[in-house]
Tab-separated table of C-alpha atoms in Angstrom:
chain	number	residue	atom	x	y	z
U	1	MET	CA	61.304	68.853	79.348
U	2	ARG	CA	60.804	73.139	77.848
U	3	GLY	CA	63.471	75.052	77.544
U	4	VAL	CA	63.102	78.543	80.497
U	5	THR	CA	64.925	82.121	79.499
U	6	ILE	CA	65.560	84.613	81.719
U	7	ILE	CA	63.787	87.474	79.461
U	8	GLY	CA	64.326	90.737	82.802
U	9	ILE	CA	66.086	91.869	85.446
U	10	GLY	CA	65.862	93.449	87.957
U	11	SER	CA	67.897	94.967	91.011
U	12	THR	CA	68.465	97.539	93.591
U	13	PRO	CA	72.257	97.788	94.867
U	14	PHE	CA	73.261	95.886	97.629
U	15	GLY	CA	74.905	98.095	100.795
U	16	VAL	CA	73.133	99.632	103.428
U	17	LEU	CA	69.939	101.604	102.069
U	18	GLU	CA	68.881	103.219	104.405
U	19	GLY	CA	64.940	104.224	105.402
U	20	LYS	CA	63.883	101.946	103.057
U	21	SER	CA	62.180	98.519	103.699
U	22	LEU	CA	62.285	94.915	102.901
U	23	LYS	CA	59.322	95.869	101.210
U	24	GLU	CA	60.266	98.598	99.484
U	25	ILE	CA	63.478	97.186	98.182
U	26	ALA	CA	61.749	94.092	97.188
U	27	THR	CA	58.560	96.133	94.852
U	28	ILE	CA	61.543	98.519	93.707
U	29	ALA	CA	63.946	94.946	92.282
U	30	CYS	CA	60.449	93.288	90.785
U	31	LEU	CA	58.817	96.008	89.565
U	32	ASP	CA	62.402	96.797	87.533
U	33	ALA	CA	62.468	93.376	86.378
U	34	ILE	CA	59.068	93.172	85.346
U	35	ASN	CA	59.850	96.641	83.245
U	36	ASP	CA	63.055	94.945	81.829
U	37	ALA	CA	61.162	92.101	80.995
U	38	GLY	CA	58.161	94.199	78.582
U	39	ILE	CA	55.166	91.938	79.961
U	40	ASP	CA	52.219	93.138	82.217
U	41	LYS	CA	52.014	91.955	84.746
U	42	ASN	CA	49.122	89.816	84.910
U	43	ASP	CA	50.793	87.625	82.640
U	44	ILE	CA	52.980	86.540	85.936
U	45	ASP	CA	51.717	83.278	87.147
U	46	ALA	CA	53.579	82.295	90.191
U	47	PHE	CA	55.497	84.110	92.092
U	48	TYR	CA	58.768	82.653	93.772
U	49	LEU	CA	60.102	85.193	96.702
U	50	GLY	CA	63.541	83.534	98.440
U	51	ASN	CA	64.522	85.311	101.818
U	52	TYR	CA	66.123	83.866	104.654
U	53	ILE	CA	65.518	85.864	108.454
U	54	SER	CA	63.367	88.785	108.285
U	55	GLY	CA	60.120	87.485	110.661
U	56	ILE	CA	63.904	87.894	113.191
U	57	LEU	CA	65.330	90.577	111.784
U	58	VAL	CA	62.384	93.192	110.456
U	59	ASN	CA	58.940	90.603	112.427
U	60	GLN	CA	58.420	90.401	109.074
U	61	GLU	CA	56.462	87.697	107.835
U	62	THR	CA	54.935	85.944	104.893
U	63	ILE	CA	56.456	88.327	102.691
U	64	ALA	CA	56.314	86.537	99.283
U	65	PRO	CA	51.709	87.446	99.203
U	66	LEU	CA	52.895	91.144	101.010
U	67	ILE	CA	54.914	91.511	97.178
U	68	ALA	CA	53.285	90.132	95.546
U	69	ASN	CA	50.191	93.251	96.629
U	70	SER	CA	52.133	95.628	96.866
U	71	LEU	CA	52.808	94.730	93.363
U	72	GLY	CA	49.264	94.287	92.374
U	73	LEU	CA	49.863	90.826	91.002
U	74	ARG	CA	47.188	88.412	89.471
U	75	LYS	CA	44.509	86.380	92.614
U	76	ASP	CA	44.961	83.166	91.090
U	77	ILE	CA	48.579	82.214	91.054
U	78	ALA	CA	50.638	80.212	93.565
U	79	CYS	CA	53.304	83.127	95.371
U	80	THR	CA	55.754	81.407	98.358
U	81	LYS	CA	58.713	82.024	99.391
U	82	VAL	CA	61.445	79.551	99.893
U	83	GLU	CA	64.292	79.557	102.408
U	84	GLY	CA	67.576	78.101	102.074
U	85	ALA	CA	69.625	80.136	104.110
U	86	CYS	CA	72.316	82.334	101.867
U	87	CYS	CA	70.886	79.916	98.713
U	88	SER	CA	67.474	80.837	99.244
U	89	GLY	CA	67.246	82.659	95.933
U	90	GLY	CA	69.094	80.723	93.441
U	91	ILE	CA	66.367	77.897	95.051
U	92	ALA	CA	63.992	80.417	94.573
U	93	CYS	CA	64.931	81.333	90.784
U	94	ARG	CA	65.784	76.681	90.227
U	95	HIS	CA	61.080	76.181	91.559
U	96	GLY	CA	60.858	79.011	89.779
U	97	PHE	CA	62.326	77.365	86.435
U	98	LEU	CA	61.407	73.987	87.142
U	99	LEU	CA	57.397	75.125	86.871
U	100	ILE	CA	57.766	76.467	83.598
U	101	SER	CA	59.882	73.615	82.927
U	102	GLY	CA	56.912	71.081	83.722
U	103	GLY	CA	54.692	73.057	81.412
U	104	PHE	CA	53.093	74.173	85.192
U	105	CYS	CA	53.550	78.188	83.989
U	106	ASP	CA	54.846	80.541	81.486
U	107	ILE	CA	56.348	83.416	83.227
U	108	VAL	CA	57.079	83.257	86.510
U	109	LEU	CA	58.395	85.707	88.621
U	110	VAL	CA	61.728	85.255	90.942
U	111	ALA	CA	63.221	87.186	93.505
U	112	GLY	CA	65.254	87.057	96.491
U	113	VAL	CA	65.565	89.967	99.206
U	114	GLU	CA	66.702	90.623	102.697
U	115	LYS	CA	67.187	93.586	104.847
U	116	MET	CA	70.203	93.151	107.670
U	117	THR	CA	71.593	96.758	108.481
U	118	SER	CA	69.113	97.977	110.588
U	119	ALA	CA	69.398	95.479	113.017
U	120	SER	CA	71.897	94.951	115.539
U	121	THR	CA	74.587	93.708	115.008
U	122	GLU	CA	73.713	90.792	117.820
U	123	LYS	CA	70.196	90.666	116.399
U	124	ASN	CA	72.138	89.676	113.057
U	125	THR	CA	74.685	87.461	114.079
U	126	ALA	CA	71.585	85.301	116.481
U	127	ALA	CA	70.346	85.279	113.751
U	128	ILE	CA	72.447	84.237	111.207
U	129	ALA	CA	73.457	81.516	112.755
U	130	SER	CA	69.836	80.032	113.762
U	131	GLY	CA	70.959	78.275	110.017
U	132	MET	CA	72.980	75.801	111.731
U	133	ASP	CA	71.816	72.628	113.336
U	134	TRP	CA	71.624	74.347	117.415
U	135	GLU	CA	69.945	70.480	119.007
U	136	GLN	CA	73.785	69.235	117.555
U	137	GLU	CA	76.283	71.978	116.979
U	138	GLY	CA	75.218	75.643	117.208
U	139	LYS	CA	75.644	74.569	120.876
U	140	THR	CA	79.425	74.252	120.729
U	141	GLY	CA	79.567	78.258	120.350
U	142	LEU	CA	80.470	77.900	116.318
U	143	THR	CA	79.387	80.452	114.265
U	144	PHE	CA	79.210	80.363	110.546
U	145	PRO	CA	82.450	81.894	109.693
U	146	GLY	CA	84.163	79.397	112.539
U	147	PHE	CA	82.696	77.182	109.984
U	148	PHE	CA	84.585	78.075	106.791
U	149	ALA	CA	87.266	78.703	109.257
U	150	LEU	CA	87.558	75.038	109.734
U	151	VAL	CA	88.026	74.713	106.274
U	152	ALA	CA	90.185	76.809	105.556
U	153	GLN	CA	91.972	75.835	108.653
U	154	ARG	CA	92.031	72.175	106.946
U	155	TYR	CA	93.090	73.563	103.253
U	156	MET	CA	96.658	75.046	104.208
U	157	TYR	CA	97.779	72.067	106.172
U	158	GLU	CA	96.225	69.268	103.195
U	159	TYR	CA	97.867	71.425	100.252
U	160	GLY	CA	100.731	73.545	102.254
U	161	CYS	CA	99.088	76.895	100.927
U	162	LYS	CA	98.892	79.455	103.300
U	163	MET	CA	96.513	83.027	103.973
U	164	ASP	CA	98.862	84.561	100.942
U	165	HIS	CA	97.386	82.500	98.109
U	166	ILE	CA	93.791	81.979	100.261
U	167	SER	CA	93.395	85.730	100.960
U	168	SER	CA	94.573	86.493	97.726
U	169	VAL	CA	90.549	85.737	96.078
U	170	CYS	CA	89.753	89.102	98.194
U	171	VAL	CA	92.298	91.518	96.328
U	172	LYS	CA	91.509	90.127	92.972
U	173	ASN	CA	87.582	90.898	94.351
U	174	ARG	CA	87.692	93.878	95.270
U	175	SER	CA	89.900	95.059	92.709
U	176	ASN	CA	86.617	93.650	90.370
U	177	GLY	CA	83.930	95.294	92.473
U	178	VAL	CA	85.213	99.328	92.374
U	179	LYS	CA	83.383	98.742	88.632
U	180	ASN	CA	80.170	97.913	89.884
U	181	PRO	CA	77.658	100.489	91.032
U	182	ARG	CA	75.658	97.468	93.106
U	183	ALA	CA	78.868	96.358	95.137
U	184	ARG	CA	78.736	98.127	98.710
U	185	PHE	CA	82.924	98.300	98.951
U	186	ARG	CA	84.105	100.175	95.911
U	187	LYS	CA	87.603	100.377	97.285
U	188	GLU	CA	90.612	97.794	96.532
U	189	VAL	CA	92.501	96.176	98.605
U	190	THR	CA	96.058	95.470	98.213
U	191	LEU	CA	97.170	91.944	100.379
U	192	GLU	CA	99.351	93.189	103.070
U	193	ASP	CA	95.890	94.562	104.162
U	194	VAL	CA	94.277	91.888	104.517
U	195	LEU	CA	96.633	89.788	105.055
U	196	LYS	CA	97.116	93.119	108.045
U	197	GLY	CA	93.089	93.044	109.212
U	198	LYS	CA	91.614	92.186	112.362
U	199	GLN	CA	92.004	88.565	112.985
U	200	ILE	CA	88.073	88.171	112.705
U	201	VAL	CA	88.091	83.595	113.394
U	202	ASP	CA	91.180	82.346	112.579
U	203	PRO	CA	92.088	82.117	110.295
U	204	LEU	CA	90.051	84.451	108.600
U	205	ARG	CA	90.561	88.754	108.706
U	206	LEU	CA	88.272	91.282	108.060
U	207	HIS	CA	88.550	91.096	104.434
U	208	ASP	CA	87.815	87.852	104.026
U	209	CYS	CA	84.195	87.810	105.567
U	210	CYS	CA	81.810	89.581	103.663
U	211	PRO	CA	79.167	91.620	105.357
U	212	VAL	CA	76.237	91.930	106.007
U	213	SER	CA	73.545	94.259	103.621
U	214	ASP	CA	70.871	95.246	101.914
U	215	GLY	CA	69.699	93.964	98.788
U	216	ALA	CA	67.038	92.834	96.239
U	217	ALA	CA	67.292	91.418	92.529
U	218	ALA	CA	64.831	89.182	90.450
U	219	LEU	CA	64.768	88.407	87.163
U	220	VAL	CA	61.663	86.685	84.476
U	221	LEU	CA	61.141	84.073	83.426
U	222	CYS	CA	59.291	82.801	80.195
U	223	ARG	CA	58.794	79.474	78.638
U	224	SER	CA	61.359	79.545	76.023
U	225	ASP	CA	59.761	79.509	72.622
U	226	TRP	CA	58.409	82.800	73.442
U	227	ALA	CA	61.384	85.074	74.984
U	228	ASP	CA	61.316	86.362	71.224
U	229	LYS	CA	58.324	87.633	71.411
U	230	PHE	CA	59.749	89.986	74.733
U	231	THR	CA	63.529	90.188	74.675
U	232	LYS	CA	66.202	91.194	72.039
U	233	LYS	CA	68.952	89.823	74.463
U	234	PRO	CA	67.060	86.355	75.666
U	235	ILE	CA	70.539	84.594	78.304
U	236	ASP	CA	68.624	80.523	78.493
U	237	ILE	CA	68.898	78.507	80.990
U	238	LEU	CA	70.376	75.227	79.949
U	239	GLY	CA	71.179	73.768	83.299
U	240	ALA	CA	69.733	74.003	87.218
U	241	GLY	CA	70.902	72.088	90.093
U	242	GLN	CA	70.531	71.989	93.330
U	243	GLY	CA	72.730	69.572	95.723
U	244	LEU	CA	72.026	68.482	99.585
U	245	GLY	CA	75.146	68.503	102.184
U	246	THR	CA	74.899	68.649	105.647
U	247	SER	CA	74.062	69.437	108.862
U	248	THR	CA	77.158	70.254	110.622
U	249	ALA	CA	80.818	70.050	110.153
U	250	TYR	CA	81.324	67.149	111.276
U	251	GLU	CA	79.774	64.872	108.905
U	252	MET	CA	81.441	65.788	106.406
U	253	PRO	CA	82.962	62.970	104.689
U	254	ASN	CA	86.166	65.947	103.391
U	255	LEU	CA	85.916	69.287	104.340
U	256	VAL	CA	87.483	70.650	101.981
U	257	SER	CA	84.342	70.075	99.851
U	258	ILE	CA	81.286	71.760	99.858
U	259	GLY	CA	79.038	67.911	98.791
U	260	ALA	CA	75.655	69.593	98.104
U	261	THR	CA	78.383	72.054	95.662
U	262	VAL	CA	79.864	69.151	93.753
U	263	GLU	CA	76.101	67.241	93.339
U	264	ALA	CA	74.060	70.379	92.142
U	265	ALA	CA	76.555	71.258	90.149
U	266	ARG	CA	77.162	67.395	88.125
U	267	GLN	CA	73.276	68.005	87.751
U	268	ALA	CA	73.290	71.236	86.070
U	269	TYR	CA	76.268	70.080	83.302
U	270	LYS	CA	74.231	66.993	83.146
U	271	MET	CA	70.793	68.444	82.225
U	272	SER	CA	72.840	71.553	79.833
U	273	GLY	CA	75.416	68.705	78.053
U	274	ILE	CA	78.440	72.087	79.194
U	275	LYS	CA	81.605	71.352	80.903
U	276	PRO	CA	83.689	73.302	83.662
U	277	GLY	CA	86.814	74.392	80.028
U	278	ASP	CA	83.149	75.430	78.114
U	279	VAL	CA	82.526	77.886	81.154
U	280	ASP	CA	82.892	82.106	79.990
U	281	VAL	CA	82.354	83.177	83.487
U	282	VAL	CA	81.607	82.301	86.543
U	283	GLU	CA	78.986	84.523	90.234
U	284	LEU	CA	80.675	82.097	92.748
U	285	HIS	CA	79.667	81.627	96.652
U	286	ASP	CA	82.416	83.670	97.602
U	287	CYS	CA	80.792	84.007	101.636
U	288	PHE	CA	84.879	83.546	103.180
U	289	SER	CA	87.248	84.241	101.239
U	290	ILE	CA	88.631	80.016	101.284
U	291	ALA	CA	85.250	79.951	99.771
U	292	GLU	CA	85.858	81.092	96.621
U	293	VAL	CA	88.872	78.530	96.747
U	294	VAL	CA	86.997	75.294	97.941
U	295	ASP	CA	83.573	76.359	95.009
U	296	CYS	CA	86.050	77.195	92.074
U	297	GLU	CA	86.944	73.238	92.634
U	298	ASP	CA	83.815	71.409	93.396
U	299	LEU	CA	82.702	73.734	89.950
U	300	GLY	CA	84.943	71.798	88.504
U	301	PHE	CA	88.017	74.694	87.923
U	302	PHE	CA	89.843	73.384	88.996
U	303	GLU	CA	91.675	70.741	91.225
U	304	LYS	CA	91.418	69.935	94.047
U	305	GLY	CA	94.598	71.503	95.755
U	306	ARG	CA	94.536	74.080	92.821
U	307	GLY	CA	91.877	77.041	93.750
U	308	ALA	CA	94.379	79.258	95.828
U	309	PHE	CA	97.221	78.625	93.508
U	310	ALA	CA	95.116	79.858	90.677
U	311	ALA	CA	93.306	82.934	92.349
U	312	PHE	CA	97.133	83.895	93.354
U	313	ASP	CA	98.385	83.638	90.436
U	314	GLY	CA	96.041	85.545	89.104
U	315	GLU	CA	93.775	82.661	86.572
U	316	THR	CA	90.198	83.463	87.592
U	317	ARG	CA	90.163	87.381	87.052
U	318	ILE	CA	89.453	88.475	84.295
U	319	GLY	CA	91.497	88.031	81.162
U	320	GLY	CA	92.828	84.680	83.305
U	321	LYS	CA	91.671	80.742	82.567
U	322	ILE	CA	88.806	81.428	84.390
U	323	PRO	CA	86.917	84.337	85.578
U	324	ILE	CA	85.157	85.006	88.502
U	325	ASN	CA	83.005	87.247	90.017
U	326	PRO	CA	84.380	89.955	88.107
U	327	SER	CA	80.522	91.832	89.875
U	328	GLY	CA	83.291	91.666	93.226
U	329	GLY	CA	81.272	88.934	94.931
U	330	LEU	CA	79.943	88.670	98.021
U	331	LEU	CA	82.593	90.061	99.290
U	332	SER	CA	82.722	93.465	97.436
U	333	LYS	CA	78.719	93.378	96.984
U	334	GLY	CA	77.984	92.343	99.983
U	335	HIS	CA	75.907	89.067	100.864
U	336	PRO	CA	71.616	89.949	101.195
U	337	VAL	CA	71.749	86.759	102.424
U	338	GLY	CA	68.077	86.299	100.377
U	339	ALA	CA	68.355	88.224	97.982
U	340	THR	CA	72.806	86.836	96.699
U	341	GLY	CA	71.409	84.189	94.838
U	342	ALA	CA	68.985	86.206	92.784
U	343	GLY	CA	71.252	89.179	92.661
U	344	GLN	CA	74.215	86.066	91.402
U	345	MET	CA	71.553	85.291	88.464
U	346	TYR	CA	71.389	89.309	87.732
U	347	GLU	CA	75.143	90.124	87.285
U	348	ILE	CA	75.797	86.876	85.500
U	349	CYS	CA	72.858	87.672	82.956
U	350	LYS	CA	74.066	91.576	82.654
U	351	GLN	CA	77.883	89.793	81.105
U	352	LEU	CA	76.223	87.533	78.827
U	353	ARG	CA	73.528	90.066	77.390
U	354	GLY	CA	77.505	92.187	77.192
U	355	GLU	CA	76.133	95.184	79.603
U	356	HIS	CA	78.141	94.817	82.804
U	357	GLU	CA	79.845	97.626	83.921
U	358	ASN	CA	82.661	95.296	85.148
U	359	GLN	CA	82.603	92.962	81.393
U	360	VAL	CA	84.343	89.478	80.838
U	361	LYS	CA	84.598	89.884	76.761
U	362	ASP	CA	82.491	88.144	74.630
U	363	ALA	CA	81.253	86.113	76.951
U	364	GLU	CA	78.443	83.393	76.059
U	365	ILE	CA	77.804	80.343	78.802
U	366	GLY	CA	78.055	81.048	83.116
U	367	LEU	CA	77.675	79.426	85.893
U	368	VAL	CA	75.828	81.046	89.117
U	369	HIS	CA	76.739	78.848	92.227
U	370	ASN	CA	74.584	79.589	96.050
U	371	LEU	CA	75.259	77.904	98.690
U	372	GLY	CA	73.813	78.579	102.095
U	373	GLY	CA	73.882	76.704	105.588
U	374	SER	CA	77.112	75.485	106.693
U	375	GLY	CA	77.703	73.960	103.759
U	376	ALA	CA	73.863	72.490	104.215
U	377	VAL	CA	72.374	73.229	100.786
U	378	SER	CA	73.217	74.801	96.974
U	379	THR	CA	72.244	75.517	93.837
U	380	VAL	CA	74.005	75.787	89.993
U	381	HIS	CA	72.850	77.163	87.316
U	382	ILE	CA	73.633	77.107	84.031
U	383	LEU	CA	73.470	80.116	80.939
U	384	ARG	CA	73.552	80.902	78.375
U	385	ARG	CA	73.333	83.959	75.308
U	386	ARG	CA	71.467	82.943	71.734
G	1	MET	CA	96.323	57.795	128.475
G	2	ALA	CA	93.243	57.753	125.967
G	3	SER	CA	90.266	59.523	126.011
G	4	LYS	CA	88.088	57.615	127.875
G	5	ASN	CA	83.892	57.202	128.515
G	6	ILE	CA	82.457	59.036	125.398
G	7	PRO	CA	79.166	59.088	124.588
G	8	VAL	CA	78.272	58.081	121.216
G	9	MET	CA	75.432	56.787	119.598
G	10	ARG	CA	74.880	53.495	118.407
G	11	CYS	CA	72.007	51.437	115.537
G	12	GLN	CA	71.669	48.440	117.371
G	13	LYS	CA	71.130	46.991	114.379
G	14	CYS	CA	73.947	47.566	112.162
G	15	ASN	CA	76.796	49.082	114.423
G	16	SER	CA	76.592	52.365	112.714
G	17	TYR	CA	78.054	54.630	115.105
G	18	TYR	CA	76.806	58.876	115.565
G	19	VAL	CA	76.909	62.061	117.673
G	20	PRO	CA	74.181	62.098	120.116
G	21	VAL	CA	71.569	62.595	118.941
G	22	LYS	CA	70.044	60.656	116.277
G	23	TYR	CA	66.191	59.779	115.823
G	24	SER	CA	66.274	57.418	113.422
G	25	CYS	CA	69.817	55.109	111.613
G	26	ASN	CA	70.735	56.573	108.459
G	27	SER	CA	71.820	53.873	107.418
G	28	CYS	CA	69.790	50.489	108.266
G	29	GLY	CA	66.662	53.390	109.570
G	30	SER	CA	66.631	51.686	112.657
G	31	ARG	CA	64.912	53.781	115.299
G	32	GLU	CA	67.169	51.817	117.846
G	33	LEU	CA	69.769	53.567	118.835
G	34	GLU	CA	71.489	53.806	121.786
G	35	ILE	CA	74.488	55.589	124.048
G	36	VAL	CA	76.968	54.338	124.500
G	37	LYS	CA	80.559	54.677	126.062
G	38	VAL	CA	83.899	54.584	123.185
G	39	ASP	CA	87.817	54.996	124.428
G	40	GLY	CA	90.532	55.994	121.661
G	41	THR	CA	92.809	57.950	120.369
G	42	THR	CA	91.476	61.366	120.149
G	43	LEU	CA	93.461	63.598	117.666
G	44	ILE	CA	92.168	67.571	115.761
G	45	TYR	CA	91.555	67.080	112.585
G	46	SER	CA	91.408	70.464	112.279
G	47	HIS	CA	91.072	74.194	114.721
G	48	THR	CA	89.791	77.732	115.024
G	49	THR	CA	89.131	80.269	117.458
G	50	ILE	CA	86.225	82.247	117.833
G	51	ARG	CA	86.537	85.813	118.023
G	52	ILE	CA	83.315	86.843	117.535
G	53	PRO	CA	80.278	84.897	119.114
G	54	PRO	CA	76.726	84.512	118.789
G	55	GLU	CA	75.550	86.188	121.421
G	56	VAL	CA	75.198	84.480	124.621
G	57	TYR	CA	78.510	83.587	124.754
G	58	ARG	CA	79.794	86.569	124.747
G	59	ASP	CA	81.581	85.961	127.755
G	60	GLN	CA	83.759	83.467	126.108
G	61	VAL	CA	85.476	85.409	124.269
G	62	PRO	CA	88.382	83.970	122.268
G	63	TYR	CA	87.635	80.194	122.340
G	64	ASP	CA	88.996	77.093	120.253
G	65	ILE	CA	86.748	75.547	119.011
G	66	ALA	CA	87.989	71.930	116.878
G	67	LEU	CA	86.773	69.114	114.664
G	68	VAL	CA	87.976	65.957	116.775
G	69	ILE	CA	88.359	62.643	115.011
G	70	LEU	CA	88.322	59.456	116.801
G	71	GLN	CA	91.064	57.310	115.290
G	72	GLU	CA	89.292	54.243	116.280
G	73	ILE	CA	85.526	54.696	114.991
G	74	PRO	CA	86.831	56.664	111.130
G	75	GLY	CA	84.001	58.822	110.311
G	76	LEU	CA	83.402	59.857	113.797
G	77	MET	CA	83.859	63.796	114.419
G	78	PHE	CA	82.567	65.860	117.174
G	79	THR	CA	82.358	69.699	117.309
G	80	SER	CA	84.166	70.365	120.218
G	81	ARG	CA	85.941	73.163	122.500
G	82	VAL	CA	88.895	72.582	123.416
G	83	MET	CA	90.931	73.811	126.519
G	84	CYS	CA	94.848	74.319	126.153
G	85	SER	CA	97.326	75.966	128.205
G	86	GLY	CA	100.656	77.944	128.084
G	87	GLU	CA	102.432	76.978	125.857
G	88	ASN	CA	100.994	74.231	124.136
G	89	LYS	CA	98.763	75.365	121.374
G	90	ILE	CA	96.984	73.808	119.080
G	91	GLU	CA	97.878	72.376	116.488
G	92	ILE	CA	96.191	69.815	112.589
G	93	GLY	CA	97.269	66.219	114.655
G	94	LYS	CA	97.965	66.866	118.122
G	95	GLU	CA	96.704	64.333	120.310
G	96	VAL	CA	93.624	65.460	122.329
G	97	VAL	CA	91.629	63.741	125.858
G	98	PHE	CA	88.222	63.856	126.522
G	99	THR	CA	87.190	65.594	129.284
G	100	GLY	CA	83.376	65.755	129.696
G	101	THR	CA	80.058	66.801	128.071
G	102	ASP	CA	77.648	69.990	129.331
G	103	GLU	CA	74.879	71.923	127.779
G	104	LEU	CA	78.564	73.122	125.143
G	105	GLY	CA	78.489	69.952	123.660
G	106	TYR	CA	82.137	68.063	124.394
G	107	ARG	CA	85.725	69.305	125.679
G	108	PHE	CA	88.491	67.694	124.939
G	109	GLU	CA	92.056	69.193	126.046
G	110	LEU	CA	95.489	69.160	124.548
G	111	LYS	CA	97.478	66.548	125.618
G	112	ARG	CA	99.921	66.950	128.400
G	113	GLY	CA	103.350	66.657	128.515
G	114	MET	CA	106.040	64.669	126.166
G	115	PRO	CA	106.151	67.409	123.363
G	116	ASP	CA	104.755	66.067	120.312
G	117	VAL	CA	106.777	65.052	117.033
């Protein structure tokens, strides 16, 4: 298996990108990554694009060829869209990794994009809900926020914590987001603000839920032995995993653990030889406050039942035991669904290059966790600077 | 009063149980699955109140959704609408009674009578 290295990164801000189309934001992020890598666009051997619901929201499909043509990529390369709801960007990255590590390509462009804020709330809610098993569970009226509310309720019951502990994740991530120019929300909130917020889906309130956003992010992946030719700050992908969970809440063997995350992490740790204790910085899928709590346990950073207390005690802040989501996470950046996974990779690369606006000191090893559907699919990537 | 006549799917070859509809048995691969009615004690495993629904359910909010376990068949759980009335509040561990299925799937209601211990 050949080594794979990230040599270029690009990202638009996440948020309301008024007047900018899906094609425009994806093109900008890809061009930024290509320029950052210092490659010629004709060096690119394949293109993977993560996207979730552009067909429903902006009536545009076949978007991998669309963006490839917008960029003027070669006509002899495969341009493919991948979809796994909120995990689409992570899956695109992993597919690029597989093509290079398998020896089929030398340089691959991977990206994620979503354009959401031009569609109505009703259209967004309906479109996002299409990621559930509609035949089985969506029909009951359960939503994605509802799924995570069920997890939160059970989590508090099993481990004796309160929303004070779980929602401390929001306070920490919103504080981190203040410094991040790519974040949609850049204002701090207090725990009192969160606990008095509008009830959305009991027990989750407004700040416990990430906002929809527009955004795009892109990475140029390259065979490791070529990386030095292009960049002084290569970031090696040491491990990449993808796991399958259940498509419904009622099939989950354990509601307070996401099986897809556990499996993706197992693969990535095994491939890389890295252990949770070796990791310096983490970007994980905090679509809801409770998601970060469950994720940080499933990824092996805390024992089951400890995640919420750890956040409350400050162990996941910068300077704590393991800094989680120094970018502000989805709770601050917003969640342009198909772009999120690539955006998380972008943030960790900035950290490992020592260039992040909210830098974790001397970060050498980073972990990226992306989750899609109601626990249906997850990817984990482990990165290290040279 | 325990829950009666809850429709579930049973594999005719290996006796595994599923929430309908299942097109093949995940244990043995058989496609010989049949609907059977089961009885038992049904309890709240987790619950939530939906206040921002998919558009089609806009006129129904707020509504309670719960995961309900059937004690007699471990591993079988139902994502369900649950009706609560009066002071009787939905909580994990409380017993519910099956009231039927419709286009929204399973429906239960909180068991009336003696307060839960």
